PDB file of C-alpha atoms in Angstrom:
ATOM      1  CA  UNK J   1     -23.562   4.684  47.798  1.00  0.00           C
ATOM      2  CA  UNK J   2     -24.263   6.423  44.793  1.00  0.00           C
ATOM      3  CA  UNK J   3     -24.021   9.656  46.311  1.00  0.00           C
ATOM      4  CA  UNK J   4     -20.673   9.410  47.872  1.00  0.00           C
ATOM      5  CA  UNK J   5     -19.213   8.918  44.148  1.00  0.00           C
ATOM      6  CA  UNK J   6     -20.866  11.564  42.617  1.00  0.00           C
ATOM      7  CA  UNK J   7     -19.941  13.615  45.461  1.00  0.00           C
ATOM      8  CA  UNK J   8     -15.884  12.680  45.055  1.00  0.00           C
ATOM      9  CA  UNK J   9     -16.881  13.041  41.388  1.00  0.00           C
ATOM     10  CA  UNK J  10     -17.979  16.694  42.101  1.00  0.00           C
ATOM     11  CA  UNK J  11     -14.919  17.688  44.527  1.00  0.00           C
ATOM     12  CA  UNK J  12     -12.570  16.090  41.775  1.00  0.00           C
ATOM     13  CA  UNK J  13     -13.914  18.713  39.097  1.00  0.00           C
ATOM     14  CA  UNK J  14     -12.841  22.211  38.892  1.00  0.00           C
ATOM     15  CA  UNK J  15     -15.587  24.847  38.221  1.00  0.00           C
ATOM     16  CA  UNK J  16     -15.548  27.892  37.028  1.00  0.00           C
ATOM     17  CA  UNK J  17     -16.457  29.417  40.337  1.00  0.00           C
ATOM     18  CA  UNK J  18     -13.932  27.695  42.129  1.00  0.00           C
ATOM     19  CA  UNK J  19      -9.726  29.300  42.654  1.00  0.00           C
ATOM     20  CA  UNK J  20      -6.916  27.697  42.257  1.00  0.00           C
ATOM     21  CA  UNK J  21      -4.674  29.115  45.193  1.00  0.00           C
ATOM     22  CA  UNK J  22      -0.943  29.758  45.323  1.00  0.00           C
ATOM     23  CA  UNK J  23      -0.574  26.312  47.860  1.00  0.00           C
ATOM     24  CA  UNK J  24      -2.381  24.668  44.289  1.00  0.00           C
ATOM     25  CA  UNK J  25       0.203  25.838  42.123  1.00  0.00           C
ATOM     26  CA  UNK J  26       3.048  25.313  44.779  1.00  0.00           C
ATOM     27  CA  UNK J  27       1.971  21.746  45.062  1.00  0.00           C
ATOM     28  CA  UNK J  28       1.885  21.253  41.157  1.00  0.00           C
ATOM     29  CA  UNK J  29       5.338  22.793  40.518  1.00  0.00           C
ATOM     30  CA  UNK J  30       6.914  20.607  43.228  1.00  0.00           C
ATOM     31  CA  UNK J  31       5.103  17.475  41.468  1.00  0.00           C
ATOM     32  CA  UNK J  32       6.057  18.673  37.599  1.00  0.00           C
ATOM     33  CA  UNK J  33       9.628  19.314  38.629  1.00  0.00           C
ATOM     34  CA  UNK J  34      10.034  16.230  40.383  1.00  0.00           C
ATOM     35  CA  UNK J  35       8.661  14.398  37.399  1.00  0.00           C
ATOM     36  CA  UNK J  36      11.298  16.311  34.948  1.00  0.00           C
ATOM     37  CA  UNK J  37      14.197  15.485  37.654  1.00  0.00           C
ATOM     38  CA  UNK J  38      13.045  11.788  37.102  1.00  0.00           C
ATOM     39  CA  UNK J  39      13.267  12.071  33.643  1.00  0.00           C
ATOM     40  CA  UNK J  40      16.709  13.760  33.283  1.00  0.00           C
ATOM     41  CA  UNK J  41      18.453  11.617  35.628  1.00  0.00           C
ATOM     42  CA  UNK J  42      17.751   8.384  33.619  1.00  0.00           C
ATOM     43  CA  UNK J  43      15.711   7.162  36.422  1.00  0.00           C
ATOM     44  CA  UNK J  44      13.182   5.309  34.264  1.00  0.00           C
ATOM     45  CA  UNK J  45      15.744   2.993  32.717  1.00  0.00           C
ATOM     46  CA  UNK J  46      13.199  -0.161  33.048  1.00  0.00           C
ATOM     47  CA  UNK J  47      10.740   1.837  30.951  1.00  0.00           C
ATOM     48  CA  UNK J  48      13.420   1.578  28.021  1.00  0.00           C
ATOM     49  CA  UNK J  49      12.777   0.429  24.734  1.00  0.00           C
ATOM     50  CA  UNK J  50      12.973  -3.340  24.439  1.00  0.00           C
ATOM     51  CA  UNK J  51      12.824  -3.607  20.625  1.00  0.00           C
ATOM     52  CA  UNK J  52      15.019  -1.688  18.191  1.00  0.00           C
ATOM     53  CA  UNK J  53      15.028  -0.873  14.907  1.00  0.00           C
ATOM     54  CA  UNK J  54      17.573  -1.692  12.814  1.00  0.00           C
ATOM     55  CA  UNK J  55      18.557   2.181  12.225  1.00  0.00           C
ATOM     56  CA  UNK J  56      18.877   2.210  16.415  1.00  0.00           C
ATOM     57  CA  UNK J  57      21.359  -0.471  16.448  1.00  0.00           C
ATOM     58  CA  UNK J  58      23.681   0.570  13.730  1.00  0.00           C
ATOM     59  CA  UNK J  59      23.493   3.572  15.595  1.00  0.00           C
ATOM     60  CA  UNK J  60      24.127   2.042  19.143  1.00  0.00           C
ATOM     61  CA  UNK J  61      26.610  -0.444  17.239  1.00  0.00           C
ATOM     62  CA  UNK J  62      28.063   2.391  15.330  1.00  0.00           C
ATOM     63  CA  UNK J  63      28.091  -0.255  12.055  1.00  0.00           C
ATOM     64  CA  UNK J  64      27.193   0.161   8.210  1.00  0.00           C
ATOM     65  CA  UNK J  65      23.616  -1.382   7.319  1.00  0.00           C
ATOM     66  CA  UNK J  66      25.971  -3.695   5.353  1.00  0.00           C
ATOM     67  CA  UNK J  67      27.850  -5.320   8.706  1.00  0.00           C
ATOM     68  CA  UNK J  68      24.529  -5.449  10.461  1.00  0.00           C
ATOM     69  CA  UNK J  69      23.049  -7.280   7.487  1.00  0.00           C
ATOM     70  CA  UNK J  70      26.586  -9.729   7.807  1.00  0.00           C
ATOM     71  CA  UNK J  71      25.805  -9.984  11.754  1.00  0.00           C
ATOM     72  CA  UNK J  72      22.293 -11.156  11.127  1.00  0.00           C
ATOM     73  CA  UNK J  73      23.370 -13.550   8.499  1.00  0.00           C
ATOM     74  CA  UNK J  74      26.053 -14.929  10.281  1.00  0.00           C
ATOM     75  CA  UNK J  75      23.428 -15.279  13.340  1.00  0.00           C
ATOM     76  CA  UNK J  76      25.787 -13.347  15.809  1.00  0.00           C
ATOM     77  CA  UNK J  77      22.684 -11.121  15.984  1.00  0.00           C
ATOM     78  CA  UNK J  78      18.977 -12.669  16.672  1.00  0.00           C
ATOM     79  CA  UNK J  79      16.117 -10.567  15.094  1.00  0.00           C
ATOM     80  CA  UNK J  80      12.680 -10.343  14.542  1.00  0.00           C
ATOM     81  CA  UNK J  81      11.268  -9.396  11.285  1.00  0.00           C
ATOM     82  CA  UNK J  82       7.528  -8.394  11.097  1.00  0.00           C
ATOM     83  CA  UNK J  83       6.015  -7.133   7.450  1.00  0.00           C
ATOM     84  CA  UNK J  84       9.329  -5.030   6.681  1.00  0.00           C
ATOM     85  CA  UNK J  85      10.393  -3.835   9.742  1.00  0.00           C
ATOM     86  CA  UNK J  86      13.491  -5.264  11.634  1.00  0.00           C
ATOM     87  CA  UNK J  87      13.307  -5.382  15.154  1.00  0.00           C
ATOM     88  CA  UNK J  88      16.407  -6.662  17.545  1.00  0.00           C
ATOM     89  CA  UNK J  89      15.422  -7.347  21.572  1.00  0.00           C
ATOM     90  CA  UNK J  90      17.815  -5.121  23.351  1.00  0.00           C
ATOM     91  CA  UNK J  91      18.798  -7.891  25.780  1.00  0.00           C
ATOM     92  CA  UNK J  92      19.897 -10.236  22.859  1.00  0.00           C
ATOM     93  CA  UNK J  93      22.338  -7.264  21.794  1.00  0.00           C
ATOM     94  CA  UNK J  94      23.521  -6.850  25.622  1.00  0.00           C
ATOM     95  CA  UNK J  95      24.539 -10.757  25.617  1.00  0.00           C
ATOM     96  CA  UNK J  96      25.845 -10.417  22.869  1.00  0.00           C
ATOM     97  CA  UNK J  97      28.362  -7.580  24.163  1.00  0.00           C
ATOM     98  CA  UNK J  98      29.238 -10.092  27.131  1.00  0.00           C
ATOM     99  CA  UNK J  99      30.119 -12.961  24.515  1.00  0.00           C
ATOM    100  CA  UNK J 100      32.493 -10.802  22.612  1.00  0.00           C
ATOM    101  CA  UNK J 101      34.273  -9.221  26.037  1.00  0.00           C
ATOM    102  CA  UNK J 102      37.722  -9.502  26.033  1.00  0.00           C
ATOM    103  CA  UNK J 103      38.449  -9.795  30.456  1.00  0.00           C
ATOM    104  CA  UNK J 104      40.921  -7.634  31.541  1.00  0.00           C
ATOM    105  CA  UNK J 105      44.464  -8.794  32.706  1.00  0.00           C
ATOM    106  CA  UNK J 106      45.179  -8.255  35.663  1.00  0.00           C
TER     107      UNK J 106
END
């Protein structure tokens, strides 16, 4: 048993004795660009950042550090504060877009 890992162990490793051939570097373009494509397109959206600092929500809010400090006060905003840091949970800011939505007329 032992010698069937060391062997996979062995082919895994790349030796200086051993090529890499054009089909090698074919098949790692095709995988790098694929990964970039991924990337670009916004594809990893569930890997998004589920905390924000406060900086990244005035930003996303587009408001002063003054109206952000009103919105916690006034608890329209929930937040987390750890040591000095500010943190906001991105799904408490997305409710709180839906609470504030004016519906359309139809």
């Amino acid at each position: 048993m032992e010698k069937k890992g060391k062997q996979t162990e062995e082919s895994s490793a790349l030796y200086t004795y051993q090529l890499v051939t054009l089909a090698d570097l074919e098949k790692f373009k095709e995988q790098m660009l694929s990964e970039m494509r991924r990337l670009l397109s916004g594809g990893d959206t569930q890997h998004s950042k589920q905390w924000l600092k406060s900086r990244e929500v005035r930003k996303l809010l587009d408001v002063s550090p003054g109206k952000l400090h009103a919105m916690r006060a006034s608890r329209q905003l929930s937040f987390m504060r750890i040591g000095g840091v500010i943190y906001y949970d991105r799904a408490d800011i997305e409710k709180m877009f839906a609470k504030f939505k004016t519906p359309a007329v139809k």
